Coordinates of C-alpha atoms (C1' of nucleotides) in Angstrom, one line a residue:
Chain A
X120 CA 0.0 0.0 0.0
X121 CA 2.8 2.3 0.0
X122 CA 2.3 5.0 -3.1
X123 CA 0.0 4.0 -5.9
X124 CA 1.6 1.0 -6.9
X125 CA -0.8 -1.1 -7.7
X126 CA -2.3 -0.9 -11.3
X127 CA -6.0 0.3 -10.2
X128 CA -4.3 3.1 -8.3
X129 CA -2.3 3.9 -11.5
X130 CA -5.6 3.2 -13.6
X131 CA -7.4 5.4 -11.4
X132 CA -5.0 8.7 -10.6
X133 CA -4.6 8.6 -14.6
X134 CA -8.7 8.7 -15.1
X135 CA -9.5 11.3 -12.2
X136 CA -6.3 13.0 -14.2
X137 CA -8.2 12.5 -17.1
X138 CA -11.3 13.4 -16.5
X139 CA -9.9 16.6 -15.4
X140 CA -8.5 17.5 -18.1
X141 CA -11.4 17.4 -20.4
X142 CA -13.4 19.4 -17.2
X143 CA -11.0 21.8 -17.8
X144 CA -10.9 22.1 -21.7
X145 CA -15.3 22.5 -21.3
X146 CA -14.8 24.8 -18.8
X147 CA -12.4 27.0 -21.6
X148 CA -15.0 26.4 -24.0
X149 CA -18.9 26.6 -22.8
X150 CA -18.4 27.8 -18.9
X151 CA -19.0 26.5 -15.6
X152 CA -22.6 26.5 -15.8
X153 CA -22.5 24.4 -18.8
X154 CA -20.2 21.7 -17.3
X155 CA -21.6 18.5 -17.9
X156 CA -20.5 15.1 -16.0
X157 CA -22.5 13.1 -18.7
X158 CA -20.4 15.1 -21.3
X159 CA -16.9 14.4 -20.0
X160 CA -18.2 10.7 -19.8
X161 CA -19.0 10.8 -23.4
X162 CA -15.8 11.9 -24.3
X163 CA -14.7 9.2 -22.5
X164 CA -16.3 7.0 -24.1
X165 CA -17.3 5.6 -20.5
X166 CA -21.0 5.4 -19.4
X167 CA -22.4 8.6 -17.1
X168 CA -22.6 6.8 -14.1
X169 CA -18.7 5.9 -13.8
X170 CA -18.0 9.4 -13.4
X171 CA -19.2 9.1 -9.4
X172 CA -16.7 6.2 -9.1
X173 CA -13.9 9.3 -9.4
X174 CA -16.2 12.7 -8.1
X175 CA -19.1 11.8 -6.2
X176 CA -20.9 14.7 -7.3
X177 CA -20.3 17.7 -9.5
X178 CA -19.1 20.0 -7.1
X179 CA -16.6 18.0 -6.3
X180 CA -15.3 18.1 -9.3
X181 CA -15.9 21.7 -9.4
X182 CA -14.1 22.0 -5.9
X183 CA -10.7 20.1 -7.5
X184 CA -10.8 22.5 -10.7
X185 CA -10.9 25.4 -8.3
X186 CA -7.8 24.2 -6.1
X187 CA -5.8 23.7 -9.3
X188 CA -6.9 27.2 -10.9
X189 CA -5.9 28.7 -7.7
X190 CA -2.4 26.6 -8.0
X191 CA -2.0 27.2 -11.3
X192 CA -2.6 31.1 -10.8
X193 CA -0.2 31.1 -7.8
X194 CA 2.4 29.4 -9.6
X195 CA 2.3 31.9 -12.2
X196 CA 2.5 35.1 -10.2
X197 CA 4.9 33.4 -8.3
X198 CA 7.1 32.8 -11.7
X199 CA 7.0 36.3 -11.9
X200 CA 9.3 36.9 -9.5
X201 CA 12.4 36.1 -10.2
X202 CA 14.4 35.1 -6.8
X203 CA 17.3 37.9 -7.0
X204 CA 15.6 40.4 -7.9
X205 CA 16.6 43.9 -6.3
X206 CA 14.4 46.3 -7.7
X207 CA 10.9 45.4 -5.1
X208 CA 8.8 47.7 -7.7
X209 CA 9.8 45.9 -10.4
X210 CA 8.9 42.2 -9.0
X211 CA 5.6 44.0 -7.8
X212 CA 4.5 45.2 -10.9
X213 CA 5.8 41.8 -12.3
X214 CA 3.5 39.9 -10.0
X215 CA 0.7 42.3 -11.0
X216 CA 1.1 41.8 -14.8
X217 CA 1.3 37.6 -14.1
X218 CA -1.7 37.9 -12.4
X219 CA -3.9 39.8 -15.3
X220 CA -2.2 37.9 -18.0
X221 CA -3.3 34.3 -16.3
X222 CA -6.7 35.6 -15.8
X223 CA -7.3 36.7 -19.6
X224 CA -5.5 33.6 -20.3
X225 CA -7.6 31.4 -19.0
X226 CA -11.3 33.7 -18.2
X227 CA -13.3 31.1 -17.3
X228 CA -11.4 29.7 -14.5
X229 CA -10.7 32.7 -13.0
X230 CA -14.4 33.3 -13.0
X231 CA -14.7 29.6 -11.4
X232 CA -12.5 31.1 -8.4
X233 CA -13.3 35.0 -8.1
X234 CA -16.4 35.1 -10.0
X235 CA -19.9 34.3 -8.3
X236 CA -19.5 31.4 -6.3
X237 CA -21.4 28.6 -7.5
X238 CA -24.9 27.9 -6.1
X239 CA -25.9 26.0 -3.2
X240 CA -21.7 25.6 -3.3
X241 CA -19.7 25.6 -0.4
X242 CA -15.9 26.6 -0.6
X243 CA -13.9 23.8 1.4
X244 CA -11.6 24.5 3.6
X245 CA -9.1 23.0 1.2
X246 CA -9.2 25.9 -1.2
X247 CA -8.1 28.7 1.5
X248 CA -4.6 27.7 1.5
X249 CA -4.0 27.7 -2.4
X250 CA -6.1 31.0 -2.5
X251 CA -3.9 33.1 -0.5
X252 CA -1.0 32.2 -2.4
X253 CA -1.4 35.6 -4.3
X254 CA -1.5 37.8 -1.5
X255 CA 1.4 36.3 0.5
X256 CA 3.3 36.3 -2.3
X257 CA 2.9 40.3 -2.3
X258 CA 2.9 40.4 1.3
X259 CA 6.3 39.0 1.1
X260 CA 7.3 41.4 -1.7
X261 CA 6.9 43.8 1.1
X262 CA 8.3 42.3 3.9
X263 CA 11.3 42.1 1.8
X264 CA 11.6 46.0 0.3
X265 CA 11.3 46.7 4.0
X266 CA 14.5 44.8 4.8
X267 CA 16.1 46.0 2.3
X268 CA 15.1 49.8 2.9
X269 CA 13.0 50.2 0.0
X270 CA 9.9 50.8 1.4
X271 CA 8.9 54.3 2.1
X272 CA 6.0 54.2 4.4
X273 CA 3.6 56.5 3.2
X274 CA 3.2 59.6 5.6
X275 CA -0.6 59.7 5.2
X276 CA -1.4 56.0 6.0
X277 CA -3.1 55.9 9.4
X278 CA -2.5 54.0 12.1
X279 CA -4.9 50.8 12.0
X280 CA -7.0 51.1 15.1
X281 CA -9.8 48.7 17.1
X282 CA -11.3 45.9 15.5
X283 CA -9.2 46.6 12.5
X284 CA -6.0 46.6 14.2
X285 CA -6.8 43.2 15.2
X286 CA -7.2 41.7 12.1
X287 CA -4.4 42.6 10.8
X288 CA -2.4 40.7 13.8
X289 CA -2.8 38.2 10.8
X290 CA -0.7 39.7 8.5
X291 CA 1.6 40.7 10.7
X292 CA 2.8 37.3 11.1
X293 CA 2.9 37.1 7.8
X294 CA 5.1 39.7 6.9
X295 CA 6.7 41.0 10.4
X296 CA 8.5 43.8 9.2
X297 CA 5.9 45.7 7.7
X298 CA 4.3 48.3 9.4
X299 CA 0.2 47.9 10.3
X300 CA -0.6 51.3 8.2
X301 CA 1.1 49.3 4.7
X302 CA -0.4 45.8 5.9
X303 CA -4.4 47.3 5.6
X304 CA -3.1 49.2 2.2
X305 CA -1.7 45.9 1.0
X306 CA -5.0 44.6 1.4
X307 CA -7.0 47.5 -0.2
X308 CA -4.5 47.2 -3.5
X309 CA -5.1 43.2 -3.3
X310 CA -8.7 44.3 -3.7
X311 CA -8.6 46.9 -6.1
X312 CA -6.3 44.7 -8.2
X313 CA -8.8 41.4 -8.6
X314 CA -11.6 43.8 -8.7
X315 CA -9.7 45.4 -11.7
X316 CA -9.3 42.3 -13.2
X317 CA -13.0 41.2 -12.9
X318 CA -14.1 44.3 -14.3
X319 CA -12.0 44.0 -17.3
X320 CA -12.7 40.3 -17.7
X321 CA -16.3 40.7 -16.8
X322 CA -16.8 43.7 -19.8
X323 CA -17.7 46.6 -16.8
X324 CA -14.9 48.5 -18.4
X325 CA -16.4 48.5 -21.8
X326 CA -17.1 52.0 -23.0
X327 CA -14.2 53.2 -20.3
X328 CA -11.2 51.9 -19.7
X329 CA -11.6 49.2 -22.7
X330 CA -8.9 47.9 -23.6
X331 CA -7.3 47.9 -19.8
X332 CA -3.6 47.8 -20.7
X333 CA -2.8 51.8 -20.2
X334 CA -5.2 52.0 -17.5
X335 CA -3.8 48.7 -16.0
X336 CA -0.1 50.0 -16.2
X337 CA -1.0 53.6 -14.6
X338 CA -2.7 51.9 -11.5
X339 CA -0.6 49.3 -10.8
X340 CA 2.1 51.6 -10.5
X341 CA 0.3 53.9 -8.4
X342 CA -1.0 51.2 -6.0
X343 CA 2.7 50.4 -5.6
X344 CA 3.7 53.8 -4.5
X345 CA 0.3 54.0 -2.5
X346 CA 2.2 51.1 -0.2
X347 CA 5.5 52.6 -0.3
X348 CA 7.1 51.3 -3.3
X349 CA 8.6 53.7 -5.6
Chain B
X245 CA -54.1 51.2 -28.6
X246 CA -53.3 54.1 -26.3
X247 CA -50.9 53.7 -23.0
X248 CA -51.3 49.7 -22.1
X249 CA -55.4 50.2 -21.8
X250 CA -56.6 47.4 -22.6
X251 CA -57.6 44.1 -20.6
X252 CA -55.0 42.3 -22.2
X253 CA -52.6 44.4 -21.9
X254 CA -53.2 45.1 -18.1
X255 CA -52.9 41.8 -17.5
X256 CA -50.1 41.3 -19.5
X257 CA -48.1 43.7 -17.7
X258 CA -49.6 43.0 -14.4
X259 CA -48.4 38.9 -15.4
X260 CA -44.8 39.9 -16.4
X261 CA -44.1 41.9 -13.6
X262 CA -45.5 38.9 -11.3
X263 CA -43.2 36.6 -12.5
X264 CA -39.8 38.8 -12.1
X265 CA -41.3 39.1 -8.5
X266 CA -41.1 35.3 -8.0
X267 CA -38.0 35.5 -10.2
X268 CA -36.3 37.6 -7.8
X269 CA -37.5 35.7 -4.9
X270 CA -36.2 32.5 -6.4
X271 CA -32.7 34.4 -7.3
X272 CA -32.8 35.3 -3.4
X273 CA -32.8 32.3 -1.9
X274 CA -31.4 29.4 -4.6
X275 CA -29.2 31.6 -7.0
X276 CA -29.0 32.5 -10.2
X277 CA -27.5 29.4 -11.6
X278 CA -31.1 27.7 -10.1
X279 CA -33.7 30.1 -11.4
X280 CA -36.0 28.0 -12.9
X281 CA -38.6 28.7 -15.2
X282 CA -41.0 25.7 -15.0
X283 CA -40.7 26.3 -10.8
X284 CA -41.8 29.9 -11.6
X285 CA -44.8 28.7 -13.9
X286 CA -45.2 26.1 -11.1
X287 CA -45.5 28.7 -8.5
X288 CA -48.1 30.6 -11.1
X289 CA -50.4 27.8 -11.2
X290 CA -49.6 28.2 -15.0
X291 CA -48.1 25.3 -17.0
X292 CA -44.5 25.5 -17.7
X293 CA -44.8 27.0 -21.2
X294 CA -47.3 29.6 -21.0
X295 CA -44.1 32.0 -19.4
X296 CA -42.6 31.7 -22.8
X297 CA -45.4 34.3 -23.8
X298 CA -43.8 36.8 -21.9
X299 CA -39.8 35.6 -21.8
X300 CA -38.9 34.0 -25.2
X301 CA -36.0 32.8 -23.0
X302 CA -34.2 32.2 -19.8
X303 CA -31.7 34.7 -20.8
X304 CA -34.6 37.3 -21.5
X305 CA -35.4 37.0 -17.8
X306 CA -32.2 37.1 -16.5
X307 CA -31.7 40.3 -18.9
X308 CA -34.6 41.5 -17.4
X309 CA -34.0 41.0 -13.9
X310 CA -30.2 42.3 -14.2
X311 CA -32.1 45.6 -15.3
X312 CA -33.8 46.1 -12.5
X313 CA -31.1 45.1 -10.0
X314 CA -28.4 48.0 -12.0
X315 CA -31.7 50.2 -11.3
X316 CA -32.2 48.9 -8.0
X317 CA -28.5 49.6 -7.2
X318 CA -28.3 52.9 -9.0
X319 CA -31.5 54.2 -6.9
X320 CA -30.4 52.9 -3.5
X321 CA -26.8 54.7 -4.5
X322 CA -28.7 57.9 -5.4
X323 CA -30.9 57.9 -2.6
X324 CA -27.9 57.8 0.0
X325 CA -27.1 61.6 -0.9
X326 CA -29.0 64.7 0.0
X327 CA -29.4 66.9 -2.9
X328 CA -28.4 70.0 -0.8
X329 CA -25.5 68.3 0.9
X330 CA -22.1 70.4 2.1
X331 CA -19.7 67.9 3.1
X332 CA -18.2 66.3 -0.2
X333 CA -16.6 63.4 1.6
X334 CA -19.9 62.7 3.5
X335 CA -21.5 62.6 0.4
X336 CA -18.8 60.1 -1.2
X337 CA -18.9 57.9 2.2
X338 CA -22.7 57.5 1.9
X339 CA -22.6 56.5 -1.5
X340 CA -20.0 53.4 -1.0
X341 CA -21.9 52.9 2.4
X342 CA -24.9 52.4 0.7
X343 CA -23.7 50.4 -2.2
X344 CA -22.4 47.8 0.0
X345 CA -25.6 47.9 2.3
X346 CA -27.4 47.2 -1.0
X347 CA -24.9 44.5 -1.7
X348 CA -25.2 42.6 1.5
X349 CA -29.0 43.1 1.4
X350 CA -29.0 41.4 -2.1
X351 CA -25.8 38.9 -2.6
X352 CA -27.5 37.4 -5.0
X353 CA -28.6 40.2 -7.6
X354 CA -25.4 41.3 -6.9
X355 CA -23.7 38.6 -7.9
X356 CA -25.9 38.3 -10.9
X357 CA -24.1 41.9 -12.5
X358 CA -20.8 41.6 -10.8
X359 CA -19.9 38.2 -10.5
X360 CA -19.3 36.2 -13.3
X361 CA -21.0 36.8 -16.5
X362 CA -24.0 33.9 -17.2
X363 CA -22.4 31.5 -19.6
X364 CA -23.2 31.4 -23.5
X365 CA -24.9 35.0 -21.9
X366 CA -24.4 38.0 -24.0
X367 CA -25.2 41.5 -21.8
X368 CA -26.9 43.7 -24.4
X369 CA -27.0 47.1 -25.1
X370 CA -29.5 47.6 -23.2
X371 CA -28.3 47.2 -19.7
X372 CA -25.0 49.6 -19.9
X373 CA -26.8 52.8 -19.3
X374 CA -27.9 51.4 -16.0
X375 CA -25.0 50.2 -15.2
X376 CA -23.2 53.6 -15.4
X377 CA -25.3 55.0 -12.5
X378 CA -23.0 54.5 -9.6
X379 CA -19.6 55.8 -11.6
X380 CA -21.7 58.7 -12.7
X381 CA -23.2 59.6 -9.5
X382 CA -19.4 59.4 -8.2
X383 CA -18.1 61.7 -10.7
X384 CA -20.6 64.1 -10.3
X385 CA -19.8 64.5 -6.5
X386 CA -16.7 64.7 -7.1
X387 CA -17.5 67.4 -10.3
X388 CA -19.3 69.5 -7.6
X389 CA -16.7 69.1 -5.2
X390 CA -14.5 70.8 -7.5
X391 CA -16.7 73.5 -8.1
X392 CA -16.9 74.0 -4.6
X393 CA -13.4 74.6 -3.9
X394 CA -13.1 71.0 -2.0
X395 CA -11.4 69.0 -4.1
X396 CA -7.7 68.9 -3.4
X397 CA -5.8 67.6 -6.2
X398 CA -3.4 65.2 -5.0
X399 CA 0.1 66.2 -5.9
X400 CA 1.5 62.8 -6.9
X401 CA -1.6 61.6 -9.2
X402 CA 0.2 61.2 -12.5
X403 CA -0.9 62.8 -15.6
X404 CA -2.4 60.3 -17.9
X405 CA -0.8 60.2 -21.8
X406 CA -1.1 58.2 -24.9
X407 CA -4.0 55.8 -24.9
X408 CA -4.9 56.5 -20.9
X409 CA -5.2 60.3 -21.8
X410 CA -7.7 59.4 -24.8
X411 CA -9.4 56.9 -22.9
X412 CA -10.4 59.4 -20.1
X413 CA -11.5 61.7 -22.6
X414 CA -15.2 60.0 -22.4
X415 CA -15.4 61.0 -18.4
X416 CA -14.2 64.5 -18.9
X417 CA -17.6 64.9 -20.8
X418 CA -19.1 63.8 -17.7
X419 CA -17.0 65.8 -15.4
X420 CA -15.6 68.7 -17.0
X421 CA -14.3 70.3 -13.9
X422 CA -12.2 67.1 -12.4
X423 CA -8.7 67.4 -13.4
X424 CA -7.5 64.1 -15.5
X425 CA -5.3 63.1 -12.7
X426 CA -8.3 62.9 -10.4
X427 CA -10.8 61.5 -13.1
X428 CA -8.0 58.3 -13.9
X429 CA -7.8 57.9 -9.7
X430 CA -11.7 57.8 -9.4
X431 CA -11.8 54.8 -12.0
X432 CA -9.5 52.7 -9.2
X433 CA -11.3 54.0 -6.4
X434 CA -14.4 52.6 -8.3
X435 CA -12.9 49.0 -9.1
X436 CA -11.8 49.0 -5.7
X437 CA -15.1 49.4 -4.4
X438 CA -16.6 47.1 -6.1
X439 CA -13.8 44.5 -6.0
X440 CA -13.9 45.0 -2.4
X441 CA -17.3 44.2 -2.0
X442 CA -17.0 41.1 -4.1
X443 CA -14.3 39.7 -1.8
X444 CA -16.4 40.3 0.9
X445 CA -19.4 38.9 -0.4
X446 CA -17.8 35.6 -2.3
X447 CA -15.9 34.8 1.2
X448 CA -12.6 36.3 -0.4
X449 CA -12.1 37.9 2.9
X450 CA -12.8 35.3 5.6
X451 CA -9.6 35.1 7.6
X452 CA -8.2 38.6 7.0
X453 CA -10.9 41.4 6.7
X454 CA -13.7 39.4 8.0
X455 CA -16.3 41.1 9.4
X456 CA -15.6 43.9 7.0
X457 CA -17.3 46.9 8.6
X458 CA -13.9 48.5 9.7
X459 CA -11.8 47.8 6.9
X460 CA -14.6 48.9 4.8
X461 CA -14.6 52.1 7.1
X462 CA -11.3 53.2 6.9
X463 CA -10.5 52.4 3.1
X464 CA -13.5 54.2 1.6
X465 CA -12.0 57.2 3.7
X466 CA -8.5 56.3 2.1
X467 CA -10.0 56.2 -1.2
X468 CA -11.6 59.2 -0.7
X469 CA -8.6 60.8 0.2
X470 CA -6.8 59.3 -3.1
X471 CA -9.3 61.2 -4.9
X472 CA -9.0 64.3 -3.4
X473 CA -11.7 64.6 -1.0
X474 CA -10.8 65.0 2.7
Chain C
dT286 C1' -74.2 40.9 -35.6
dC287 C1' -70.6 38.1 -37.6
dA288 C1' -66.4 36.7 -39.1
dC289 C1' -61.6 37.5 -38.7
dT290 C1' -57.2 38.1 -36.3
dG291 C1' -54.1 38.1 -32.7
dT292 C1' -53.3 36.4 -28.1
dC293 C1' -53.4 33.1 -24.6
dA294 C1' -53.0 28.7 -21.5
dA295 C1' -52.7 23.9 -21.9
dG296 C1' -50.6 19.7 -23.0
dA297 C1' -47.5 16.5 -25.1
dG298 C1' -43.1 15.8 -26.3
dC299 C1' -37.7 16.2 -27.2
dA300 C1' -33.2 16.3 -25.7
dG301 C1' -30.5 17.0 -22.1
dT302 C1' -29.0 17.1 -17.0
dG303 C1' -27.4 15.2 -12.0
dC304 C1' -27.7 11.3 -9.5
dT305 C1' -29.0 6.5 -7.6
dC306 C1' -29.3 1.7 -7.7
dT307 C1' -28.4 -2.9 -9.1
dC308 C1' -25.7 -6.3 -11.5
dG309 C1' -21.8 -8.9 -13.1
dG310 C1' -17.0 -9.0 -13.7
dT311 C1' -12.2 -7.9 -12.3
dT312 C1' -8.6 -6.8 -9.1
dT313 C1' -6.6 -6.6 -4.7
dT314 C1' -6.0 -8.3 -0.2
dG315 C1' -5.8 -11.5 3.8
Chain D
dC67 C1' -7.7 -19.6 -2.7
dA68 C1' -11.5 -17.3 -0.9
dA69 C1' -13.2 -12.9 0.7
dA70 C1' -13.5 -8.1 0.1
dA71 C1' -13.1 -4.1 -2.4
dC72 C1' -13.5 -1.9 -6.7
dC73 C1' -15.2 -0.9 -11.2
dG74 C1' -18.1 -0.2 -15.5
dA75 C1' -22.5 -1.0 -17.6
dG76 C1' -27.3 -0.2 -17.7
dA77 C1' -31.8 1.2 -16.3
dG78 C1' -34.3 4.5 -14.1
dC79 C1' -36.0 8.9 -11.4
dA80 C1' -36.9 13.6 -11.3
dC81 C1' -35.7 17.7 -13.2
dT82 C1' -34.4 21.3 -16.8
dG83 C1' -35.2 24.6 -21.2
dC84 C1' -37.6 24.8 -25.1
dT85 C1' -40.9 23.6 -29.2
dC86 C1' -45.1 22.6 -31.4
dT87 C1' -50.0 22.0 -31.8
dT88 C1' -54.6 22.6 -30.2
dG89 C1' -58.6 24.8 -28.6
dA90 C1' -60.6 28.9 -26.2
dC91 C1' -61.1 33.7 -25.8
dA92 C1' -60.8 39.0 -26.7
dG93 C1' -60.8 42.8 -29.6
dT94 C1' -62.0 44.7 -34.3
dG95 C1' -63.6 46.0 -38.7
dA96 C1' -67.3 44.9 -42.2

DNA sequence: TCACTGTCAAGAGCAGTGCTCTCGGTTTTG
DNA sequence: CAAAACCGAGAGCACTGCTCTTGACAGTGA
């Protein structure tokens, strides 16, 4: 029993693999809504009720499609980055860009994860750690400019107080070195940035800001400087 | 044939409006993805294709209903300033105040125009214009703000060029006193709003910002401020 | 008044969905 | 080698959006 050695375990991580796969190609094509479990088993060439041998229902297939868009989003912003850097802006902006290119790459699963969440669907615990990959990542961006000296702390940030000052304890731990007043601006630009992104991806910037690239480049650069990264 | 005088066309209008009513109660409590035409008919005492009389098409209800939730929005936006008002940045707070009151009120209209788009679901025409109520009421605080001698340009807002400087062209016309600088920042402020709200709504937030009412609090106040209003 | 026209609800039906259950065969395990 | 676990096939249930036809009714013009 040690790790999937026998051939059903091979036969079977291949198949959920699999099946998967061609979740993932509908989703590209026709959308979450129109993901069918009788249509992947189709393609399969397998009869519909198999599918529940590998996902017992179709949120739970949905549920392992949104861990791996999460992944697969994290691992590109975190590509971004390239380990020596020394310019914090720089990887910032990077991280920024990698983030909007993998959502226009791939619309549909980044509407699976920050779009509406699916009806009578409950997000798993599971998907909490893989969705925060983004925002450490930039919280560590942070953390790091501030060891190095490169992060000017905004004079006009205040001072996070009561409740608020409490939940960021959180981040904190996160990234230690950086100060409350640039920890509750890093999560404002976290959710000006997705919110950018949805809007663009979701056609509210149609008739403004459409196409997004200028207006993308301008803000991400001043929401760098608006938490001390020039 | 005068103004809807008829018997028919009383009823008509008097049946349509009846089922977006149990439309919207359905959105409320299952979703959008589980709005259901034959439970609507159902709920009627009509049989399932009788509503086809009045909505060639699920998609002509949804169109319908995402209508009247921009409206709904727009109004409850509208209605949270006082037309003789002398604080700007009351004003402003109000606004964001009550769009995320109307948000949490109604997650799931909400999510229905800013959460994913409906798949295979084109957005006509038709629903733009009331979508552009909220960044227009914003601008036009901000446009009498300037007026008023209480808008503080921000000295490090950039000034926008090339395709940015075009592109903003369409919200001078609806702001002609807000400097370009300003008009750019109040297009972030408004993504950030709104991409705020979606975190907080699609559970983006639980484990950071969650309960939201203080970070809410103090970054509509910094966003204010990034604006120009203080 | 009568016949015509447009509108309406009803009902049957089609193609598709998620999901459950049972059955027979294969694989793995003790 | 036998027991247990697993697997795919197939039938079936309840549901969906949508189409088509049929018969009843309302409004209108001759």
């Amino acid at each position: 029993m040690n790790a999937g050695r026998t051939a059903r375990e091979r036969a079977r991580a291949e198949l959920t693999e699999e099946i998967k796969t061609i979740a993932r190609r509908q989703l590209a094509t026709d959308g979450a809504a129109d993901l069918s479990l009788r249509a992947i088993s189709r393609e399969l060439g397998m009869v519909s009720s198999a599918i529940y041998r590998y996902f017992p229902s179709r949120d739970d297939l949905l549920t392992a499609l949104i861990i791996d868009a999460y992944d697969a989003l994290g691992e590109a912003a975190e590509a971004a980055v390239e380990p020596d850097y020394d310019r914090p802006l720089d990887a910032w902006l990077a991280v920024c860009a990698a983030v909007r290119d993998w959502a226009r790459a791939n619309p549909h699963e980044y509407a699976l994860i920050y779009g509406s969440p699916i009806s009578g669907y409950q997000a798993p615990q599971t998907t909490v750690q893989p969705a925060s990959r983004v925002p450490i990542l930039l919280l560590g961006l942070l953390d790091r400019a501030q060891a190095d000296g490169q992060l000017v702390v905004p004079g006009d940030a205040p001072e996070p107080d009561g409740v608020l000052a409490e939940q960021v304890q959180v981040l904190v731990a996160l990234a230690p070195g950086v100060p409350p007043p640039v920890l509750v601006r890093t999560v404002i630009v976290w959710t000006q940035l997705f919110g950018m992104i949805s809007f663009e991806l979701f056609g509210q910037l149609v008739g403004s800001m459409d196409p997004a690239d200028a207006f993308f480049d301008s803000t991400t650069r001043q929401m760098a400087a608006f938490v001390g990264l020039s």
